[in-house]
Coordinates of C-alpha atoms in Angstrom, one line a residue:
Chain A
M1 CA -173.3 -60.8 129.5
S2 CA -174.9 -60.7 132.9
T3 CA -174.7 -64.3 134.6
S4 CA -178.0 -64.5 135.8
V5 CA -179.4 -64.2 132.7
T6 CA -180.2 -68.2 132.0
A7 CA -182.4 -67.9 129.4
S8 CA -180.7 -65.9 127.7
P9 CA -180.7 -66.3 123.4
A10 CA -176.6 -66.1 123.8
K11 CA -176.4 -69.4 125.3
N12 CA -177.4 -71.3 123.2
T13 CA -175.3 -70.2 119.6
A14 CA -172.7 -72.2 119.2
P15 CA -170.2 -69.3 117.6
R16 CA -168.2 -67.8 119.8
L17 CA -165.3 -67.6 120.0
R18 CA -163.6 -69.0 123.0
T19 CA -167.0 -71.5 123.8
P20 CA -165.7 -73.9 121.3
R21 CA -169.2 -76.7 121.3
K22 CA -168.9 -80.3 121.7
K23 CA -167.4 -82.4 119.3
H24 CA -169.6 -83.0 116.5
T25 CA -168.4 -86.8 116.6
P26 CA -167.3 -89.2 118.9
G27 CA -164.3 -89.7 117.9
K28 CA -162.7 -85.9 117.1
P29 CA -162.8 -85.5 113.4
K30 CA -159.8 -85.2 111.1
R31 CA -158.9 -82.8 109.9
N32 CA -158.7 -82.7 106.3
V33 CA -156.3 -81.3 103.7
L34 CA -158.3 -81.6 100.4
L35 CA -161.5 -79.2 102.0
T36 CA -159.4 -77.1 103.4
V37 CA -157.9 -76.3 100.0
L38 CA -161.3 -76.3 98.2
M39 CA -162.0 -73.2 101.0
A40 CA -158.3 -71.8 100.2
L41 CA -160.1 -71.6 96.5
M42 CA -163.3 -70.1 98.2
A43 CA -161.2 -67.4 99.9
L44 CA -159.2 -66.5 97.3
Y45 CA -162.4 -65.8 95.1
T46 CA -163.8 -63.8 98.2
V47 CA -160.6 -61.6 99.1
V48 CA -158.8 -61.2 95.7
P49 CA -161.4 -58.0 94.9
L50 CA -160.2 -56.4 98.2
I51 CA -157.0 -56.7 97.7
W52 CA -157.1 -55.5 94.4
L53 CA -158.6 -52.3 96.3
V54 CA -155.8 -51.9 97.9
I55 CA -152.6 -52.4 95.7
N56 CA -154.8 -49.9 93.0
A57 CA -155.3 -47.0 95.3
T58 CA -151.7 -47.4 96.1
K59 CA -151.5 -46.2 92.7
T60 CA -151.1 -42.7 90.4
Q61 CA -153.6 -42.8 87.6
S62 CA -151.0 -42.9 85.0
G63 CA -149.8 -46.0 87.0
L64 CA -153.8 -47.7 87.2
A65 CA -153.8 -47.8 83.2
D66 CA -150.3 -48.9 82.5
S67 CA -149.7 -51.8 86.0
G68 CA -151.1 -54.7 85.8
G69 CA -153.5 -55.7 88.6
L70 CA -152.1 -57.7 90.7
W71 CA -149.2 -55.9 91.2
F72 CA -148.0 -52.5 92.2
A73 CA -146.3 -49.7 90.4
H74 CA -143.4 -47.4 90.8
D75 CA -145.2 -44.9 92.1
F76 CA -146.1 -45.9 95.4
A77 CA -148.7 -42.9 96.1
L78 CA -151.4 -44.3 98.5
W79 CA -150.4 -41.5 101.1
D80 CA -151.1 -38.8 98.0
N81 CA -154.7 -39.6 97.3
I82 CA -155.5 -40.2 100.5
R83 CA -155.0 -36.1 100.2
T84 CA -156.6 -35.5 97.0
T85 CA -159.6 -37.5 98.1
F86 CA -160.0 -35.1 101.0
T87 CA -159.1 -32.4 99.7
Y88 CA -160.2 -32.8 95.5
H89 CA -163.6 -30.1 94.9
D90 CA -163.6 -28.6 98.3
G91 CA -163.1 -31.6 100.8
I92 CA -166.6 -32.8 99.4
F93 CA -165.4 -36.6 100.8
G94 CA -165.0 -35.0 104.2
R95 CA -168.5 -33.3 103.9
W96 CA -169.8 -37.4 102.3
L97 CA -167.9 -38.8 105.2
L98 CA -169.7 -36.6 108.1
N99 CA -173.1 -37.3 105.7
T100 CA -173.1 -40.7 105.7
L101 CA -172.5 -40.7 109.5
L102 CA -175.3 -38.2 109.9
Y103 CA -177.9 -40.5 108.8
V104 CA -175.8 -44.1 110.5
V105 CA -176.9 -42.8 113.8
L106 CA -179.7 -40.5 113.4
G107 CA -181.2 -43.8 111.4
A108 CA -179.2 -47.2 112.0
G109 CA -179.3 -45.7 116.0
G110 CA -182.8 -45.2 115.5
A111 CA -184.3 -47.5 113.4
T112 CA -183.3 -49.4 116.8
L113 CA -184.0 -47.7 119.1
L114 CA -188.1 -48.3 117.5
A115 CA -187.4 -52.2 117.1
V116 CA -185.8 -52.3 120.9
L117 CA -189.4 -51.4 122.2
G118 CA -191.5 -52.5 119.8
G119 CA -189.9 -56.3 120.4
Y120 CA -190.4 -55.8 124.0
A121 CA -193.6 -54.8 123.6
L122 CA -194.2 -57.9 121.2
A123 CA -192.6 -60.4 123.6
K124 CA -193.5 -59.2 126.6
F125 CA -197.4 -57.4 126.6
Q126 CA -200.7 -58.7 125.8
F127 CA -202.4 -55.9 123.7
P128 CA -204.9 -55.3 121.3
G129 CA -204.1 -55.3 117.3
K130 CA -200.8 -57.0 118.5
R131 CA -201.6 -60.4 115.7
A132 CA -202.5 -57.7 113.5
I133 CA -199.1 -55.7 113.9
F134 CA -197.0 -59.2 113.0
A135 CA -198.7 -59.9 110.1
V136 CA -198.4 -56.6 108.7
V137 CA -194.7 -55.9 109.1
I138 CA -194.4 -59.9 108.2
G139 CA -195.9 -59.1 105.0
A140 CA -194.4 -55.9 104.3
V141 CA -190.2 -57.4 104.1
A142 CA -191.8 -59.9 101.1
V143 CA -193.1 -55.9 99.3
P144 CA -190.1 -54.5 97.3
A145 CA -188.6 -51.5 98.7
T146 CA -188.9 -50.5 94.9
A147 CA -192.5 -50.6 94.3
L148 CA -192.2 -48.2 97.6
A149 CA -189.9 -45.7 95.9
V150 CA -191.5 -43.7 93.8
P151 CA -194.4 -43.4 95.5
T152 CA -192.2 -42.2 98.9
F153 CA -190.4 -39.8 96.5
L154 CA -193.4 -38.0 95.2
M155 CA -195.0 -38.0 99.4
F156 CA -192.0 -37.1 100.7
S157 CA -191.5 -34.0 97.9
K158 CA -195.7 -33.1 98.6
M159 CA -194.5 -32.6 101.7
G160 CA -191.0 -30.7 100.9
L161 CA -188.8 -32.8 102.6
T162 CA -186.7 -34.3 99.7
D163 CA -182.8 -32.9 99.4
T164 CA -183.1 -32.5 103.0
P165 CA -181.9 -36.0 105.3
W166 CA -184.5 -36.2 106.6
A167 CA -185.2 -37.8 103.6
V168 CA -182.4 -40.4 103.6
I169 CA -183.2 -40.6 107.8
I170 CA -187.2 -41.6 108.0
P171 CA -187.7 -44.5 105.9
S172 CA -184.0 -45.7 107.0
L173 CA -185.7 -46.1 111.1
V174 CA -187.6 -49.0 110.4
S175 CA -186.3 -52.1 110.8
P176 CA -189.1 -55.4 110.1
F177 CA -186.0 -57.6 110.1
G178 CA -184.7 -56.3 113.7
L179 CA -188.5 -55.5 115.0
Y180 CA -188.5 -60.1 115.2
L181 CA -184.9 -60.5 115.7
M182 CA -185.5 -58.0 118.9
W183 CA -189.1 -59.9 119.7
V184 CA -187.4 -63.0 119.5
F185 CA -184.7 -61.9 121.5
A186 CA -187.2 -60.0 123.9
A187 CA -189.0 -63.0 124.4
E188 CA -185.4 -65.1 125.3
A189 CA -183.9 -63.1 127.3
I190 CA -186.3 -61.6 129.8
P191 CA -187.7 -63.9 132.1
T192 CA -191.7 -62.6 132.6
E193 CA -191.6 -63.4 136.5
L194 CA -188.7 -60.0 137.2
L195 CA -191.5 -57.8 135.2
E196 CA -193.8 -59.5 137.5
A197 CA -191.4 -58.6 140.6
A198 CA -190.5 -55.2 139.5
R199 CA -194.4 -53.3 138.9
M200 CA -195.3 -55.4 142.1
D201 CA -192.0 -53.4 143.7
G202 CA -194.1 -49.8 142.6
A203 CA -191.8 -49.3 139.6
S204 CA -193.1 -48.1 136.5
E205 CA -193.9 -49.8 133.3
V206 CA -190.2 -47.3 132.0
R207 CA -188.4 -47.5 134.8
T208 CA -188.7 -51.5 134.3
F209 CA -187.8 -50.8 130.9
F210 CA -184.6 -49.7 131.6
Q211 CA -183.0 -50.8 134.8
V212 CA -184.8 -54.4 134.4
A213 CA -185.2 -54.6 131.0
L214 CA -182.4 -52.8 128.7
P215 CA -179.7 -54.3 130.6
L216 CA -181.2 -58.1 129.6
L217 CA -181.5 -56.9 126.0
A218 CA -177.6 -55.4 125.1
P219 CA -176.3 -58.6 123.3
G220 CA -179.2 -58.4 120.5
I221 CA -179.5 -54.7 120.9
V222 CA -175.8 -55.2 119.6
T223 CA -176.6 -57.2 116.7
V224 CA -179.8 -54.6 115.6
L225 CA -177.7 -51.5 115.5
L226 CA -174.9 -53.5 113.3
F227 CA -177.5 -54.4 110.4
T228 CA -178.7 -51.7 110.7
T229 CA -175.5 -49.7 110.2
V230 CA -174.4 -51.6 107.4
A231 CA -178.0 -51.0 105.9
T232 CA -177.2 -47.2 106.2
W233 CA -174.1 -47.0 105.1
N234 CA -174.1 -48.8 102.2
N235 CA -177.8 -47.5 101.6
Y236 CA -177.9 -46.1 98.0
F237 CA -180.8 -46.2 96.0
L238 CA -182.6 -44.3 97.9
P239 CA -180.2 -41.5 98.6
L240 CA -179.8 -42.0 95.0
I241 CA -183.9 -40.6 94.6
M242 CA -184.4 -38.8 97.2
L243 CA -181.1 -36.5 96.8
K244 CA -179.8 -33.3 94.1
D245 CA -177.4 -31.6 96.0
P246 CA -174.1 -33.3 96.1
D247 CA -173.7 -31.7 99.8
W248 CA -175.9 -33.9 101.5
Y249 CA -175.0 -37.0 99.5
P250 CA -173.6 -39.9 101.6
L251 CA -170.6 -41.9 100.5
T252 CA -171.9 -44.4 98.1
L253 CA -174.3 -41.6 96.0
G254 CA -170.4 -40.2 96.1
L255 CA -168.1 -42.8 94.4
S256 CA -170.7 -43.5 91.9
A257 CA -170.8 -40.0 90.8
W258 CA -167.1 -39.3 90.7
S259 CA -166.9 -43.0 88.9
S260 CA -169.9 -41.5 86.2
Q261 CA -168.0 -38.0 86.2
A262 CA -165.2 -39.8 83.4
Q263 CA -167.8 -41.1 80.6
T264 CA -169.1 -37.4 80.9
I265 CA -167.4 -35.6 78.3
G266 CA -164.5 -32.7 79.6
G267 CA -164.9 -34.4 82.9
D268 CA -162.1 -35.1 85.6
V269 CA -161.5 -38.6 85.3
I270 CA -160.3 -39.2 89.1
F271 CA -160.4 -43.2 89.1
N272 CA -157.5 -42.9 91.2
L273 CA -159.4 -40.8 93.9
V274 CA -162.4 -43.4 93.1
I275 CA -161.0 -47.0 94.3
T276 CA -159.0 -44.4 97.6
G277 CA -161.8 -43.6 98.3
S278 CA -163.8 -46.9 98.5
L279 CA -161.1 -48.1 101.0
L280 CA -161.7 -45.3 102.9
T281 CA -165.2 -46.2 102.1
I282 CA -165.1 -49.8 103.7
L283 CA -162.5 -49.5 106.1
P284 CA -164.5 -48.9 109.3
L285 CA -167.2 -51.5 108.1
I286 CA -164.6 -54.3 107.7
A287 CA -162.6 -53.0 111.3
A288 CA -166.5 -52.8 113.4
F289 CA -167.1 -56.5 111.8
L290 CA -164.0 -57.8 112.4
F291 CA -164.4 -55.8 116.2
L292 CA -167.8 -56.9 117.4
Q293 CA -167.7 -60.7 115.8
K294 CA -168.1 -62.5 118.5
Y295 CA -171.7 -59.7 119.5
W296 CA -172.9 -60.5 116.2
Q297 CA -172.6 -64.1 115.6
S298 CA -174.3 -65.0 119.0
G299 CA -177.1 -62.4 117.7
L300 CA -177.5 -63.9 114.4
A301 CA -177.7 -67.1 116.0
A302 CA -180.3 -66.1 118.4
G303 CA -182.8 -66.3 115.0
S304 CA -182.3 -69.7 114.9
V305 CA -182.5 -70.9 118.9
K306 CA -184.6 -74.6 118.7
E307 CA -187.2 -73.5 121.1
Chain B
M1 CA -178.1 -56.5 95.4
T2 CA -180.7 -54.1 97.6
T3 CA -180.1 -52.5 100.4
L4 CA -182.5 -53.3 102.2
Q5 CA -183.0 -57.0 102.3
P6 CA -183.1 -57.3 105.8
P7 CA -180.3 -59.8 107.5
V8 CA -182.1 -62.7 108.7
A9 CA -181.4 -66.1 110.1
A10 CA -184.8 -65.9 111.1
E11 CA -185.9 -70.3 110.5
A12 CA -188.7 -70.3 108.9
R13 CA -190.9 -71.0 111.5
P14 CA -194.7 -69.9 112.8
A15 CA -193.7 -66.9 115.0
P16 CA -191.5 -66.7 118.7
P17 CA -193.3 -67.9 121.1
P18 CA -197.0 -65.9 122.5
A19 CA -195.8 -63.8 125.4
K20 CA -197.8 -65.2 128.3
R21 CA -200.9 -64.0 129.1
D22 CA -199.7 -61.7 131.7
R23 CA -201.8 -58.4 130.9
R24 CA -204.1 -57.3 128.0
S25 CA -203.9 -53.9 128.1
W26 CA -202.9 -50.7 125.9
T27 CA -199.7 -50.4 128.0
G28 CA -197.9 -52.1 125.2
W29 CA -198.9 -49.5 122.6
G30 CA -196.7 -47.2 124.8
F31 CA -193.5 -49.4 123.7
I32 CA -194.9 -50.6 119.9
G33 CA -196.6 -47.1 119.1
P34 CA -193.2 -44.9 117.4
F35 CA -192.5 -48.2 115.3
V36 CA -195.6 -48.5 114.2
A37 CA -196.2 -44.7 113.8
V38 CA -193.8 -44.8 111.4
F39 CA -193.8 -47.5 109.6
A40 CA -197.0 -47.1 108.8
L41 CA -195.1 -43.5 107.3
V42 CA -192.6 -44.9 104.1
F43 CA -194.6 -48.7 104.4
L44 CA -198.9 -48.6 104.3
A45 CA -198.7 -44.8 103.2
P46 CA -196.6 -45.4 100.2
I47 CA -198.1 -48.3 99.2
V48 CA -202.3 -47.1 98.9
Y49 CA -200.3 -43.6 97.8
S50 CA -199.0 -45.6 94.7
I51 CA -202.0 -47.3 94.3
Y52 CA -204.2 -44.3 93.6
L53 CA -201.0 -42.9 91.4
S54 CA -201.7 -46.4 88.8
L55 CA -205.4 -45.1 88.7
F56 CA -204.9 -42.0 87.2
R57 CA -202.8 -40.0 84.1
N58 CA -200.8 -36.3 84.2
Q59 CA -201.2 -35.1 80.5
L60 CA -199.8 -31.8 79.8
I61 CA -204.0 -31.2 79.3
G62 CA -206.0 -32.0 81.2
G63 CA -203.7 -32.7 84.1
N64 CA -204.0 -35.6 85.7
Q65 CA -207.0 -38.0 84.7
F66 CA -208.2 -40.7 86.3
V67 CA -208.1 -43.6 83.8
G68 CA -209.4 -46.6 85.4
L69 CA -207.4 -49.8 84.4
D70 CA -205.5 -48.5 81.5
N71 CA -201.7 -48.2 82.7
Y72 CA -201.9 -52.0 84.0
T73 CA -203.9 -52.8 80.3
R74 CA -200.5 -50.7 79.0
A75 CA -197.8 -52.3 81.0
L76 CA -198.9 -56.3 80.2
Q77 CA -198.5 -55.5 76.7
D78 CA -195.4 -53.6 77.2
D79 CA -192.5 -55.2 75.3
A80 CA -190.0 -53.2 77.5
F81 CA -191.5 -54.8 80.3
W82 CA -191.3 -58.6 79.7
S83 CA -188.4 -58.5 78.4
A84 CA -187.3 -57.1 82.1
V85 CA -188.7 -59.2 83.6
G86 CA -187.6 -62.5 81.3
R87 CA -184.1 -61.0 82.1
V88 CA -184.1 -60.9 86.4
A89 CA -185.7 -63.9 85.2
L90 CA -182.8 -66.1 84.0
F91 CA -180.5 -64.1 86.4
L92 CA -182.8 -65.5 88.9
V93 CA -182.7 -69.2 87.5
I94 CA -179.0 -69.2 87.5
Q95 CA -177.3 -67.2 89.9
V96 CA -179.8 -68.0 93.3
P97 CA -178.3 -72.1 92.7
I98 CA -175.2 -71.5 92.5
M99 CA -174.8 -69.1 94.9
L100 CA -177.0 -71.0 97.6
G101 CA -175.1 -74.2 96.5
I102 CA -171.9 -72.2 97.5
A103 CA -172.5 -71.0 100.3
L104 CA -174.5 -74.4 101.9
L105 CA -171.2 -76.3 101.0
V106 CA -169.5 -73.9 102.9
A107 CA -170.4 -74.0 105.4
L108 CA -171.4 -77.7 105.4
A109 CA -167.6 -77.6 105.1
L110 CA -167.1 -75.6 108.4
D111 CA -170.3 -77.6 110.1
S112 CA -167.1 -80.5 109.7
G113 CA -164.9 -79.6 112.6
R114 CA -162.5 -81.0 109.4
L115 CA -161.1 -77.9 108.1
Y116 CA -157.2 -76.3 109.5
G117 CA -158.6 -72.3 110.5
K118 CA -161.7 -72.3 110.6
S119 CA -162.5 -68.8 112.0
F120 CA -160.3 -67.9 109.3
F121 CA -162.3 -68.8 106.6
R122 CA -164.9 -67.9 108.4
I123 CA -165.2 -64.2 108.6
T124 CA -162.9 -63.8 105.3
I125 CA -166.1 -65.7 103.3
F126 CA -168.6 -63.3 104.7
L127 CA -166.4 -60.1 104.8
P128 CA -168.1 -58.6 101.3
Y129 CA -171.1 -58.2 103.2
A130 CA -169.9 -55.1 104.5
V131 CA -168.7 -53.7 101.3
P132 CA -171.2 -51.5 99.7
A133 CA -173.0 -52.6 96.6
V134 CA -171.3 -49.5 95.0
V135 CA -167.8 -50.3 96.4
A136 CA -168.5 -54.3 94.7
T137 CA -169.5 -52.6 91.6
L138 CA -167.1 -50.0 90.7
M139 CA -163.9 -53.3 91.9
W140 CA -165.2 -55.7 89.4
G141 CA -165.9 -52.8 86.9
F142 CA -162.5 -52.2 87.1
M143 CA -161.6 -55.6 87.2
Y144 CA -163.8 -56.8 83.9
G145 CA -162.2 -53.9 81.6
T146 CA -159.9 -55.0 78.7
K147 CA -157.7 -51.7 79.4
Y148 CA -157.2 -51.7 83.3
G149 CA -158.3 -54.7 84.0
L150 CA -157.7 -58.2 85.3
V151 CA -159.1 -59.4 82.1
G152 CA -156.7 -56.9 80.2
D153 CA -153.7 -58.5 82.6
I154 CA -154.2 -62.1 82.0
N155 CA -155.0 -60.7 78.5
S156 CA -151.4 -59.6 77.4
A157 CA -149.8 -62.1 79.5
F158 CA -150.9 -65.0 78.3
G159 CA -151.7 -64.2 74.9
V160 CA -155.3 -64.6 75.0
S161 CA -157.6 -63.1 74.3
L162 CA -161.5 -63.6 76.6
P163 CA -164.4 -62.3 75.9
D164 CA -165.2 -58.5 77.1
L165 CA -167.4 -59.0 80.6
L166 CA -168.8 -56.2 79.6
S167 CA -170.2 -56.8 76.2
P168 CA -174.1 -57.9 76.0
G169 CA -173.6 -61.5 76.0
W170 CA -171.3 -61.5 78.4
V171 CA -173.4 -59.1 81.5
L172 CA -175.8 -60.9 82.9
A173 CA -173.5 -63.4 83.9
S174 CA -170.7 -60.4 85.3
I175 CA -173.0 -58.8 87.4
G176 CA -174.1 -62.5 88.4
N177 CA -170.0 -63.0 89.2
I178 CA -170.6 -59.7 91.3
V179 CA -174.3 -60.2 93.2
T180 CA -172.7 -63.7 94.1
W181 CA -169.9 -62.7 95.7
E182 CA -171.8 -60.1 97.6
F183 CA -174.0 -62.5 99.4
V184 CA -172.5 -66.3 99.6
G185 CA -171.0 -65.2 102.8
Y186 CA -174.1 -63.9 103.9
N187 CA -176.0 -67.1 103.5
M188 CA -173.3 -69.2 103.9
L189 CA -173.6 -67.8 107.4
I190 CA -177.5 -67.8 108.1
F191 CA -176.9 -72.0 106.8
Y192 CA -173.7 -72.0 108.8
S193 CA -175.8 -70.3 111.9
A194 CA -178.7 -72.8 111.8
L195 CA -175.8 -75.6 111.2
R196 CA -174.3 -74.8 114.5
V197 CA -177.9 -75.4 116.8
I198 CA -178.2 -79.1 115.4
P199 CA -178.2 -80.5 118.4
T200 CA -175.3 -82.9 118.4
S201 CA -176.8 -86.0 120.1
L202 CA -178.7 -86.7 116.4
Y203 CA -174.9 -87.0 115.1
E204 CA -174.0 -89.4 118.2
A205 CA -177.2 -91.7 117.8
A206 CA -176.5 -92.0 113.7
E207 CA -172.9 -93.0 114.0
I208 CA -173.6 -95.7 116.8
D209 CA -176.3 -97.0 114.2
G210 CA -173.8 -96.6 111.3
A211 CA -174.2 -93.5 109.4
G212 CA -171.3 -92.3 107.3
Q213 CA -170.7 -88.0 106.9
W214 CA -173.0 -88.3 103.1
R215 CA -175.9 -89.6 105.5
I216 CA -176.2 -87.6 108.5
I217 CA -176.3 -84.2 106.0
S218 CA -178.7 -85.6 103.8
S219 CA -180.9 -87.3 106.3
I220 CA -180.6 -84.6 109.5
K221 CA -178.3 -81.4 108.6
L222 CA -180.5 -80.8 105.2
P223 CA -184.0 -80.9 106.9
A224 CA -183.1 -79.4 110.1
I225 CA -181.8 -76.4 108.4
R226 CA -184.9 -76.2 105.5
G227 CA -186.2 -72.7 106.9
A228 CA -183.1 -71.3 106.9
L229 CA -182.9 -72.9 103.8
V230 CA -186.0 -71.1 101.8
I231 CA -186.0 -68.1 103.8
A232 CA -182.9 -67.6 102.2
T233 CA -184.0 -69.1 98.7
I234 CA -187.5 -66.1 99.2
F235 CA -184.6 -63.3 100.3
S236 CA -182.5 -64.3 97.1
I237 CA -185.5 -64.4 94.9
I238 CA -187.3 -60.8 96.1
G239 CA -183.3 -59.3 95.9
S240 CA -183.1 -61.0 92.2
F241 CA -186.1 -59.2 91.3
Q242 CA -185.6 -56.1 93.1
L243 CA -181.5 -56.1 90.9
F244 CA -180.8 -52.4 89.7
N245 CA -177.2 -50.4 92.1
E246 CA -175.0 -53.0 90.4
P247 CA -176.8 -53.0 86.3
S248 CA -176.9 -49.1 87.4
I249 CA -173.5 -48.2 88.6
L250 CA -172.4 -50.9 85.7
R251 CA -173.8 -48.9 83.5
P252 CA -171.3 -46.0 82.8
L253 CA -168.9 -48.6 81.6
A254 CA -171.0 -50.5 79.2
L255 CA -173.5 -48.8 77.6
N256 CA -174.1 -50.6 75.2
S257 CA -175.1 -54.0 77.2
I258 CA -176.8 -51.8 80.0
T259 CA -180.0 -50.2 79.1
T260 CA -182.3 -48.0 81.2
D261 CA -184.8 -50.3 81.2
Y262 CA -182.1 -53.3 81.8
T263 CA -183.6 -55.0 84.8
P264 CA -188.1 -53.9 86.1
N265 CA -186.5 -52.0 88.5
F266 CA -184.3 -49.8 86.3
Y267 CA -187.0 -49.5 84.0
T268 CA -189.9 -47.9 87.1
Y269 CA -186.5 -46.0 87.9
S270 CA -185.7 -44.9 84.4
L271 CA -189.6 -44.0 83.8
S272 CA -190.3 -41.7 86.9
F273 CA -187.2 -39.9 87.3
N274 CA -186.1 -39.5 84.0
G275 CA -189.4 -39.6 82.2
Q276 CA -191.5 -38.2 84.1
Q277 CA -194.5 -40.6 84.5
H278 CA -195.2 -41.5 87.8
N279 CA -197.9 -42.9 87.1
Y280 CA -197.3 -45.8 84.7
S281 CA -193.9 -46.0 87.0
A282 CA -196.4 -46.3 89.8
T283 CA -198.1 -48.7 87.9
V284 CA -195.0 -51.4 86.4
A285 CA -194.0 -51.2 90.4
I286 CA -197.2 -52.8 91.9
I287 CA -197.0 -55.4 88.7
M288 CA -193.5 -56.1 89.8
G289 CA -194.5 -56.3 93.7
V290 CA -197.3 -58.9 92.8
I291 CA -195.0 -61.1 90.6
T292 CA -192.9 -60.9 93.4
M293 CA -195.2 -61.9 96.0
I294 CA -196.5 -65.0 94.4
V295 CA -193.0 -66.0 93.5
A296 CA -192.0 -65.9 97.3
Y297 CA -195.3 -67.1 98.4
A298 CA -195.0 -70.5 95.8
V299 CA -191.5 -71.4 96.7
Q300 CA -192.6 -71.0 100.3
L301 CA -195.4 -73.5 100.3
R302 CA -193.6 -75.8 98.6
G303 CA -190.2 -75.8 100.4
M304 CA -192.4 -75.9 103.7
R305 CA -194.3 -78.8 102.3
K306 CA -191.1 -81.2 101.0
G307 CA -191.0 -83.7 102.8
A308 CA -193.1 -82.0 106.1

């Protein structure tokens, strides 16, 4: 982050990796073994299903049936499973992966862009209707998403958008939380005097935004982008309603289709592919969270900054 | 739970600081216009359309007919709807306190500075948030199974017979476990972020006054993060009332236990997409939306008043 950003929320956020906060107490608190053991039990609870997933992705369909869940079967079929996952049914899994990427790039990318522009406007401009926008957007967060699902489907269907990628992308473009986070972030990170100075020098609003404001917003943008990406990557309900053609499915919908295929009469039982596909679906997001830790943690904490 | 649940770290405070009154003009609209346009298309228009739909009935003969509030009277007397509401209310009353309680304890433990390997625990417990509800439900669904699953392993290893976790008596608790697993780390992170911004000088002052750790937690930490607690509670309530993904994905494994009207959301989905009853489905969704907003609003009022 730029050193000139003295008011940046990220400065106040403790959970950054390399800038430990001052000790809680005058004396250093004693490490507690019992507390650590209890915490380890909790961590075990969150991790066991993931370990189960990794182990079982190495098994064949028959290995799944006759070996214990938390240990390997005789045959180690991970590479086979990955290959079959990508080749089964003419490589439809690869197609779902590309669809998911498309929805993420356009949906989450677009949502972040709209949130950054809107948050900047709310933080740095006075304009007619501003209060109304705030009230309506915050109120909308409380409206159950599914109350909107059926009418949105019917509307989109009249507009000829259902069963096209747009039916998934357009609703993903609105992230009220992203807007809120960018608003708080922009208010803290961009000194109004800096904008005034740019305007005095004759810069247009567009140029002021791109050259002065945007660089200061970078940490907030990364956080919003990461969380809208998770929302889009994990989206299930919206595509379930909007899409009939398996060629446009995202990974989530494809996996659930593979899983329920075993229940239909004469359906191919491919639990090994469901498990391997699940593993392949979560790896990119887990990697993103691990590598971008310091960004999203500081960005999340930005919402908790005391004023 | 729901993919649209926004990740909120924000404390429930009135609003961010108002912008300086630099210039009151329409320039801001140039920046917020695109957001407002899409928002109107995917939020406002469907709400209005939903209300319109709920006032009509589509009949084979006669087509679309205006029926006033008939759909609402029907919904208020619909046993399937109310038993679904009762089910999510039961879920809410048990699952949400367990999940938020664990999340709070973990956040306090992380914040205490008394743990070995703190950052390992923080990221490990948060990880399930990155796992799609579909994958989480498939994993747990397999593990619950008496045939391939861990339950089956335990049964044969110890010669016991654990109850079938997918049977009608247990399946709601099994869904509760999946939802808890998915969101405990996310809520923990919200509480933890809020704890981290408490000024350390408060702890120092309290210690000088002779306060112990429990006293510091009850008198400083919990009041300081009340806003975060209220927000997390509200979003968990909304999530419970919207429950859909987990039961719908678990259904193929538990056909006898999970009906297509298992939750209000599942009911509206089935009415609309299997039954073609779009008008009635919109009505049920509106009633559920109103119930959700009333409960969320009541919790917010109560949470904000307590000790304020």
